[in-house]
Coordinates of C-alpha atoms in Angstrom, one line a residue:
M15 CA 152.4 139.3 103.5
S16 CA 151.1 138.1 106.9
D17 CA 153.5 137.6 109.7
W18 CA 152.1 134.2 110.7
T19 CA 151.6 130.7 109.4
V20 CA 148.6 128.3 109.5
I21 CA 149.1 125.3 111.8
E22 CA 147.0 122.3 112.9
G23 CA 145.2 122.0 116.3
G24 CA 142.6 124.7 116.5
V25 CA 141.8 125.7 120.1
T26 CA 144.3 123.1 121.4
A27 CA 147.2 124.5 119.3
P28 CA 148.2 127.2 121.8
R29 CA 150.1 125.8 124.8
G30 CA 148.2 124.9 128.0
Y31 CA 144.8 124.0 126.5
R32 CA 142.8 120.8 126.4
A33 CA 139.4 120.1 124.8
S34 CA 136.8 117.4 124.5
G35 CA 133.5 116.7 122.8
I36 CA 131.0 113.9 123.5
T37 CA 127.6 112.6 122.7
A38 CA 125.7 113.1 126.0
G39 CA 122.2 112.6 124.7
L40 CA 121.0 116.2 124.6
K41 CA 120.2 115.9 120.9
A42 CA 117.6 113.5 119.6
S43 CA 119.8 112.9 116.5
G44 CA 122.4 111.2 118.6
L45 CA 125.2 113.5 117.3
P46 CA 127.9 115.0 119.6
D47 CA 126.3 117.7 121.8
L48 CA 128.5 118.6 124.8
A49 CA 131.8 120.4 124.5
L50 CA 134.5 121.6 126.9
I51 CA 137.7 123.8 126.5
V52 CA 140.0 124.0 129.6
S53 CA 143.1 126.0 130.2
D54 CA 145.7 124.5 132.5
V55 CA 146.0 127.8 134.3
D56 CA 143.8 130.9 134.8
A57 CA 143.5 132.7 131.5
I58 CA 142.6 136.3 130.8
A59 CA 139.1 136.1 129.4
A60 CA 137.2 138.5 127.1
G61 CA 133.8 138.2 125.4
V62 CA 131.5 139.8 122.9
F63 CA 127.8 138.9 123.1
T64 CA 124.4 139.3 121.4
T65 CA 122.7 142.6 121.6
S66 CA 119.3 141.0 121.5
Q67 CA 116.9 141.8 124.3
V68 CA 115.9 138.2 124.3
R69 CA 119.0 136.4 125.5
A70 CA 119.9 132.9 126.6
A71 CA 120.8 132.4 130.3
C72 CA 124.4 131.6 129.3
V73 CA 124.9 135.0 127.8
D74 CA 123.8 136.8 130.9
Y75 CA 125.8 134.4 133.0
C76 CA 129.0 135.1 131.1
R77 CA 128.5 138.8 131.1
Q78 CA 128.1 138.7 134.9
Q79 CA 131.2 136.5 135.4
L80 CA 133.4 138.6 133.1
Q81 CA 132.3 141.9 134.8
A82 CA 133.2 140.5 138.2
K83 CA 136.5 138.9 137.0
P84 CA 138.0 139.0 133.5
S85 CA 139.5 135.5 133.8
A86 CA 138.4 131.9 133.3
R87 CA 139.7 128.3 133.3
A88 CA 137.0 126.6 131.3
V89 CA 134.2 127.0 128.7
L90 CA 131.3 124.5 128.7
C91 CA 129.0 124.4 125.7
N92 CA 125.9 122.3 125.0
S93 CA 124.5 122.2 121.5
G94 CA 121.3 120.5 122.4
Q95 CA 119.1 123.2 123.9
A96 CA 119.4 127.0 123.6
N97 CA 118.2 127.7 127.1
A98 CA 116.9 131.0 125.8
A99 CA 113.5 132.5 126.8
T100 CA 113.4 130.0 129.7
G101 CA 113.1 132.5 132.6
A102 CA 114.3 132.0 136.1
A103 CA 114.5 128.2 135.6
G104 CA 116.9 128.7 132.7
W105 CA 119.2 130.8 134.9
T106 CA 119.1 128.1 137.6
D107 CA 120.1 125.5 135.0
A108 CA 123.0 127.7 133.9
V109 CA 124.3 128.1 137.4
D110 CA 123.8 124.4 138.1
S111 CA 125.8 123.5 135.0
A112 CA 128.8 125.6 136.1
Q113 CA 128.7 124.3 139.7
T114 CA 128.6 120.7 138.5
L115 CA 131.6 121.1 136.2
A116 CA 133.5 123.0 138.8
Q117 CA 133.2 120.1 141.2
V118 CA 134.5 117.6 138.7
L119 CA 137.4 119.9 137.6
N120 CA 138.0 121.0 141.2
I121 CA 138.0 124.7 140.4
A122 CA 135.8 127.6 141.4
P123 CA 132.4 127.9 139.6
E124 CA 133.4 131.6 138.9
S125 CA 136.2 130.3 136.6
I126 CA 133.7 128.7 134.2
L127 CA 132.0 130.3 131.2
L128 CA 129.0 128.8 129.5
A129 CA 127.5 128.7 126.0
S130 CA 124.4 127.0 124.6
T131 CA 122.7 126.6 121.2
G132 CA 119.7 124.8 119.9
V133 CA 115.9 125.5 119.7
I134 CA 114.8 128.6 121.5
G135 CA 112.5 128.1 124.5
Q136 CA 113.9 124.7 125.4
R137 CA 115.6 124.2 128.8
I138 CA 118.7 122.1 129.1
K139 CA 118.1 118.5 129.9
M140 CA 120.0 118.8 133.1
D141 CA 120.0 115.2 134.2
I142 CA 121.6 114.2 130.9
L143 CA 124.1 117.1 130.9
K144 CA 125.2 116.5 134.5
A145 CA 125.6 112.7 133.8
G146 CA 127.8 113.5 130.8
I147 CA 130.2 115.9 132.5
P148 CA 132.5 113.3 134.2
K149 CA 133.0 111.6 130.8
L150 CA 133.6 115.0 129.2
V151 CA 136.3 115.8 131.7
E152 CA 137.8 112.4 131.4
E153 CA 138.2 112.8 127.6
L154 CA 140.0 116.2 127.8
S155 CA 143.0 116.0 125.5
E156 CA 145.6 118.2 123.9
N157 CA 144.4 116.7 120.6
G158 CA 140.7 117.3 121.4
N159 CA 140.1 120.1 118.8
A160 CA 138.3 117.9 116.3
A161 CA 136.0 116.5 118.9
V162 CA 135.1 119.9 120.4
A163 CA 134.6 121.5 117.0
K164 CA 132.0 118.8 116.1
A165 CA 130.2 118.9 119.5
I166 CA 129.2 122.6 119.1
M167 CA 127.6 122.1 115.7
T168 CA 123.8 122.2 115.0
T169 CA 122.7 122.6 111.4
D170 CA 126.4 123.2 110.3
L171 CA 127.5 121.0 107.5
V172 CA 131.2 121.1 108.5
P173 CA 133.2 121.8 111.6
K174 CA 135.0 125.2 111.5
T175 CA 138.5 125.5 112.9
I176 CA 141.8 127.4 112.4
A177 CA 145.1 128.0 114.2
L178 CA 147.9 130.4 113.5
E179 CA 151.4 130.8 114.8
T180 CA 153.9 133.7 114.9
M181 CA 157.2 134.4 116.6
F182 CA 157.7 136.9 119.4
G183 CA 161.5 137.0 119.6
D184 CA 162.6 133.3 119.9
R185 CA 159.3 132.1 121.2
P186 CA 156.2 131.0 119.2
V187 CA 152.8 132.5 120.0
R188 CA 149.7 130.8 118.8
V189 CA 146.0 131.7 118.4
G190 CA 143.4 129.0 117.7
G191 CA 139.7 129.1 117.2
I192 CA 136.5 127.1 116.5
C193 CA 133.0 128.3 115.8
K194 CA 129.5 127.1 114.8
G195 CA 126.9 128.9 112.8
S196 CA 124.8 128.3 109.7
G197 CA 121.4 130.0 110.2
M198 CA 120.1 132.9 112.3
I199 CA 123.2 134.8 111.3
H200 CA 123.1 138.6 111.3
P201 CA 125.1 139.5 114.3
N202 CA 125.4 142.8 116.2
M203 CA 128.4 141.4 118.1
A204 CA 130.0 138.2 117.0
T205 CA 127.9 135.4 115.6
M206 CA 126.4 132.3 117.0
L207 CA 129.2 130.6 119.0
A208 CA 132.9 131.2 118.6
F209 CA 135.8 130.2 121.0
V210 CA 139.3 131.5 120.7
T211 CA 142.4 130.4 122.6
C212 CA 145.8 132.1 122.8
D213 CA 149.0 131.5 124.8
A214 CA 150.3 135.1 124.9
V215 CA 150.3 137.3 128.0
V216 CA 147.9 140.2 127.5
S217 CA 146.4 142.7 130.0
P218 CA 142.7 142.2 130.5
P219 CA 141.5 145.6 129.1
L220 CA 143.7 145.3 126.0
W221 CA 142.6 141.7 125.3
Q222 CA 139.0 142.9 125.4
E223 CA 139.7 145.8 123.2
M224 CA 141.5 143.6 120.7
L225 CA 138.6 141.1 120.7
S226 CA 136.0 143.8 120.2
R227 CA 137.9 145.3 117.2
A228 CA 138.4 141.8 115.7
A229 CA 134.7 141.0 116.1
N230 CA 133.8 144.3 114.3
R231 CA 136.0 143.4 111.4
S232 CA 134.9 139.7 111.1
F233 CA 131.8 138.3 112.8
N234 CA 130.0 141.6 112.8
Q235 CA 130.5 141.7 109.0
V236 CA 128.7 138.4 108.1
T237 CA 125.1 137.8 107.4
V238 CA 123.1 134.8 106.2
D239 CA 119.5 135.6 106.7
G240 CA 119.2 138.9 108.6
D241 CA 118.4 137.3 112.0
T242 CA 120.4 137.9 115.1
S243 CA 120.5 134.9 117.5
T244 CA 119.5 135.0 121.2
N245 CA 122.7 133.0 122.0
D246 CA 125.5 134.7 120.1
C247 CA 128.8 134.7 121.9
L248 CA 132.5 135.1 121.2
I249 CA 134.8 134.1 124.0
A250 CA 138.5 134.4 123.9
L251 CA 141.1 133.1 126.5
A252 CA 144.8 134.1 126.8
N253 CA 146.7 132.0 129.3
G254 CA 150.2 133.3 129.0
A255 CA 151.7 129.8 128.5
S256 CA 154.0 131.0 125.8
R257 CA 156.0 132.8 128.5
T258 CA 156.5 135.8 126.2
P259 CA 156.7 139.3 127.7
A260 CA 153.4 140.8 128.8
I261 CA 151.6 143.0 126.3
T262 CA 150.0 145.9 128.2
G263 CA 149.6 148.5 125.6
M264 CA 149.5 149.0 121.8
G265 CA 152.8 148.7 120.0
P266 CA 154.4 146.5 117.4
E267 CA 153.9 143.2 119.3
A268 CA 150.3 144.1 120.2
E269 CA 149.5 145.0 116.6
K270 CA 151.0 141.7 115.5
L271 CA 148.9 139.7 118.0
E272 CA 145.7 141.7 117.2
G273 CA 146.4 141.0 113.5
M274 CA 146.6 137.3 114.1
L275 CA 143.5 137.4 116.3
T276 CA 141.6 139.2 113.6
A277 CA 142.8 136.8 111.0
V278 CA 141.5 133.8 113.0
C279 CA 138.1 135.6 113.5
E280 CA 137.9 136.5 109.9
Y281 CA 138.5 133.0 108.7
L282 CA 135.9 131.6 111.1
A283 CA 133.4 134.3 110.0
K284 CA 133.9 133.4 106.4
A285 CA 133.4 129.8 107.2
I286 CA 130.1 130.5 108.8
A287 CA 128.9 132.5 105.8
R288 CA 130.0 129.8 103.4
D289 CA 128.1 127.2 105.5
G290 CA 124.9 129.2 105.5
E291 CA 121.8 127.0 105.4
G292 CA 121.3 126.0 101.8
A293 CA 124.3 128.0 100.5
T294 CA 126.1 127.1 97.3
C295 CA 128.8 129.7 97.5
L296 CA 130.4 132.4 99.6
I297 CA 129.9 136.1 98.7
E298 CA 132.5 138.7 99.6
V299 CA 131.8 142.4 99.2
Q300 CA 134.7 144.8 99.3
V301 CA 133.9 148.5 99.5
S302 CA 136.4 151.3 99.1
G303 CA 136.3 155.1 98.8
A304 CA 134.2 155.7 101.8
Q305 CA 134.8 158.5 104.4
D306 CA 135.7 155.9 107.1
E307 CA 135.9 152.2 107.8
A308 CA 132.5 152.2 109.6
S309 CA 130.8 153.7 106.5
A310 CA 132.5 151.2 104.2
N311 CA 131.5 148.3 106.4
K312 CA 127.9 149.5 106.5
V313 CA 127.6 149.6 102.7
A314 CA 129.3 146.2 102.4
K315 CA 127.1 144.5 104.9
T316 CA 123.9 146.0 103.3
I317 CA 124.9 144.7 99.9
V318 CA 125.8 141.2 101.1
G319 CA 122.6 141.0 103.2
S320 CA 120.3 142.0 100.3
S321 CA 117.9 139.1 99.6
L322 CA 117.7 140.3 96.0
V323 CA 121.5 140.3 95.6
K324 CA 121.7 136.9 97.3
S325 CA 119.0 135.5 95.0
A326 CA 120.7 136.8 91.9
I327 CA 123.9 135.2 92.8
F328 CA 122.1 131.9 93.4
G329 CA 120.5 132.2 89.9
H330 CA 123.9 133.1 88.3
D331 CA 122.4 136.5 87.2
P332 CA 125.0 139.3 87.1
N333 CA 122.3 141.8 88.0
W334 CA 124.4 144.8 89.1
G335 CA 121.3 147.0 89.5
R336 CA 120.5 145.1 92.7
I337 CA 124.0 145.8 94.0
A338 CA 123.7 149.5 93.2
A339 CA 120.3 149.7 94.9
A340 CA 121.6 148.0 98.0
A341 CA 124.6 150.4 98.2
G342 CA 122.3 153.4 97.8
R343 CA 120.0 152.4 100.7
A344 CA 122.8 151.6 103.2
G345 CA 122.4 155.0 104.9
V346 CA 125.8 156.2 103.8
H347 CA 126.1 159.4 101.8
F348 CA 127.9 159.3 98.5
D349 CA 127.6 160.8 95.0
Q350 CA 126.0 158.2 92.7
N351 CA 128.2 159.6 89.9
D352 CA 131.2 158.1 91.8
L353 CA 129.8 154.6 92.0
E354 CA 131.8 151.8 90.5
I355 CA 130.9 148.1 90.6
K356 CA 132.8 145.0 89.7
L357 CA 131.8 141.3 89.7
G358 CA 135.0 139.4 89.9
D359 CA 137.1 140.8 87.0
F360 CA 134.0 142.2 85.2
V361 CA 133.6 145.9 85.4
L362 CA 129.8 146.5 85.4
M363 CA 129.6 150.2 86.3
Q364 CA 132.0 153.1 86.3
Q365 CA 131.5 156.7 87.3
G366 CA 127.9 156.0 87.9
Q367 CA 127.3 154.7 84.3
P368 CA 126.6 151.1 83.2
L369 CA 129.3 149.5 81.0
A370 CA 129.0 146.8 78.4
F371 CA 130.3 143.5 79.6
D372 CA 130.2 139.8 78.6
R373 CA 127.1 138.7 80.3
N374 CA 127.6 135.0 79.4
A375 CA 131.1 135.0 80.8
A376 CA 129.9 136.7 84.0
N377 CA 127.2 134.1 84.3
E378 CA 129.8 131.4 84.0
Y379 CA 131.9 133.1 86.7
L380 CA 129.0 132.8 89.1
K381 CA 128.4 129.1 88.1
Q382 CA 132.0 128.2 88.8
A383 CA 131.8 129.4 92.4
K384 CA 129.5 126.4 93.1
T385 CA 132.2 123.9 92.5
G386 CA 135.3 125.9 93.6
E387 CA 137.7 125.0 96.4
Y388 CA 136.4 125.7 99.9
L389 CA 136.9 129.3 100.9
K390 CA 139.0 130.0 97.8
E391 CA 137.5 129.4 94.4
D392 CA 134.0 129.1 95.9
T393 CA 133.8 132.8 96.5
V394 CA 131.9 135.4 94.4
L395 CA 133.7 138.8 94.8
I396 CA 131.8 142.0 94.5
S397 CA 133.9 145.2 94.5
V398 CA 132.2 148.6 95.0
K399 CA 133.8 152.0 95.1
I400 CA 131.7 154.9 96.4
G401 CA 134.2 157.8 96.3
N402 CA 137.7 158.8 97.0
G403 CA 137.8 158.5 100.7
S404 CA 140.3 156.3 102.7
G405 CA 137.6 154.1 104.2
V406 CA 137.6 150.5 103.2
G407 CA 135.5 147.5 104.5
K408 CA 134.5 144.0 103.8
A409 CA 131.5 141.8 104.5
W410 CA 130.6 138.2 103.8
G411 CA 127.5 136.2 103.2
C412 CA 126.1 133.5 101.0
D413 CA 123.6 133.1 98.2
L414 CA 119.9 132.5 99.0
S415 CA 118.7 129.1 97.7
Y416 CA 115.5 127.1 97.7
D417 CA 116.9 124.9 100.4
Y418 CA 117.2 127.7 102.9
V419 CA 113.4 128.0 103.0
K420 CA 113.0 124.2 103.3
I421 CA 115.5 123.9 106.1
N422 CA 113.9 126.6 108.2
A423 CA 110.3 125.8 107.4
E424 CA 110.8 122.4 108.9
Y425 CA 113.3 123.3 111.7
T426 CA 111.3 122.1 114.7
T427 CA 109.0 119.7 112.8

């Protein structure tokens, strides 16, 4: 059983945080497009970012800031323009954004981190953004999570948010998070945009280590379409407002905090996969018997990222051959005679041999996922065993529907 409980509030559930989200006019749709998260005090900051060689200015800006000083007071996000592949002008816009917000908040520009999302190659509409910042600051609230979660969305169908609480002695510690992402999801870091807040006291190096491990076990294990974004970022703040003893090294309390951080990231990652463009269900692949966790994760992600597997799930076809083929090409050595495959409770293959199974019932299992409860009964579970090793891993994705092609064929037109 987990050592924490789910609570309301998302990124404003931890003490000492406020958030806001407004419609500034950056999007032609008129939907919310400017978001802000602020800590009342300096917070330890950590980040994981896209590995793409084509990066948004905000990514390089955040990397530079965190290398110079692993702390921050605020995160500003616009969901109107990506500001990626915009050259020196895009960098100037990023710096100008931070300076403008810093003046309104009366803090140093170096205490501000940035994120952007939208169409690649489009600069931020700076006159609109700068005009919206005073209102954004004015609307900061300890109850601002719903507004900020909506303001970072682009093609997302639903806002994605979670908060957890646990006890450290007689004091509660909370971790909250929001994220956005629906398409261009195949991260080599985190995925799209994710923001996490925490009120524990953690040393900067340890907080970064925790976040990197959490990302590897969550955001790095989701895929929708095999495309890594130019703007991917995961930013986590820890402001110490819980007034619990400082965590400076691994131990029972550090393990508990990292477990809660990982659980927040995993929930958000699954929410992104479930909300994949055109998706009708979530796919979870569990792999066991590998030599190590990295090998198990590699096999799991290869299976869940297979277009043939994703298409079969959409068509309610229990085609285990596609699952076996994807496992075999993952680049992980195993004896095919050890391969076992399950679809839900249906055992399809054992010891490398196909088994008879109720195909109609398996087909019905896949159909039911379309109408199941969000992130519960809407999940298709694929379990694969590749040997007798101790390595286990998970990955998440979604089915590949006709709508995915339609959405992306018409994205800018």
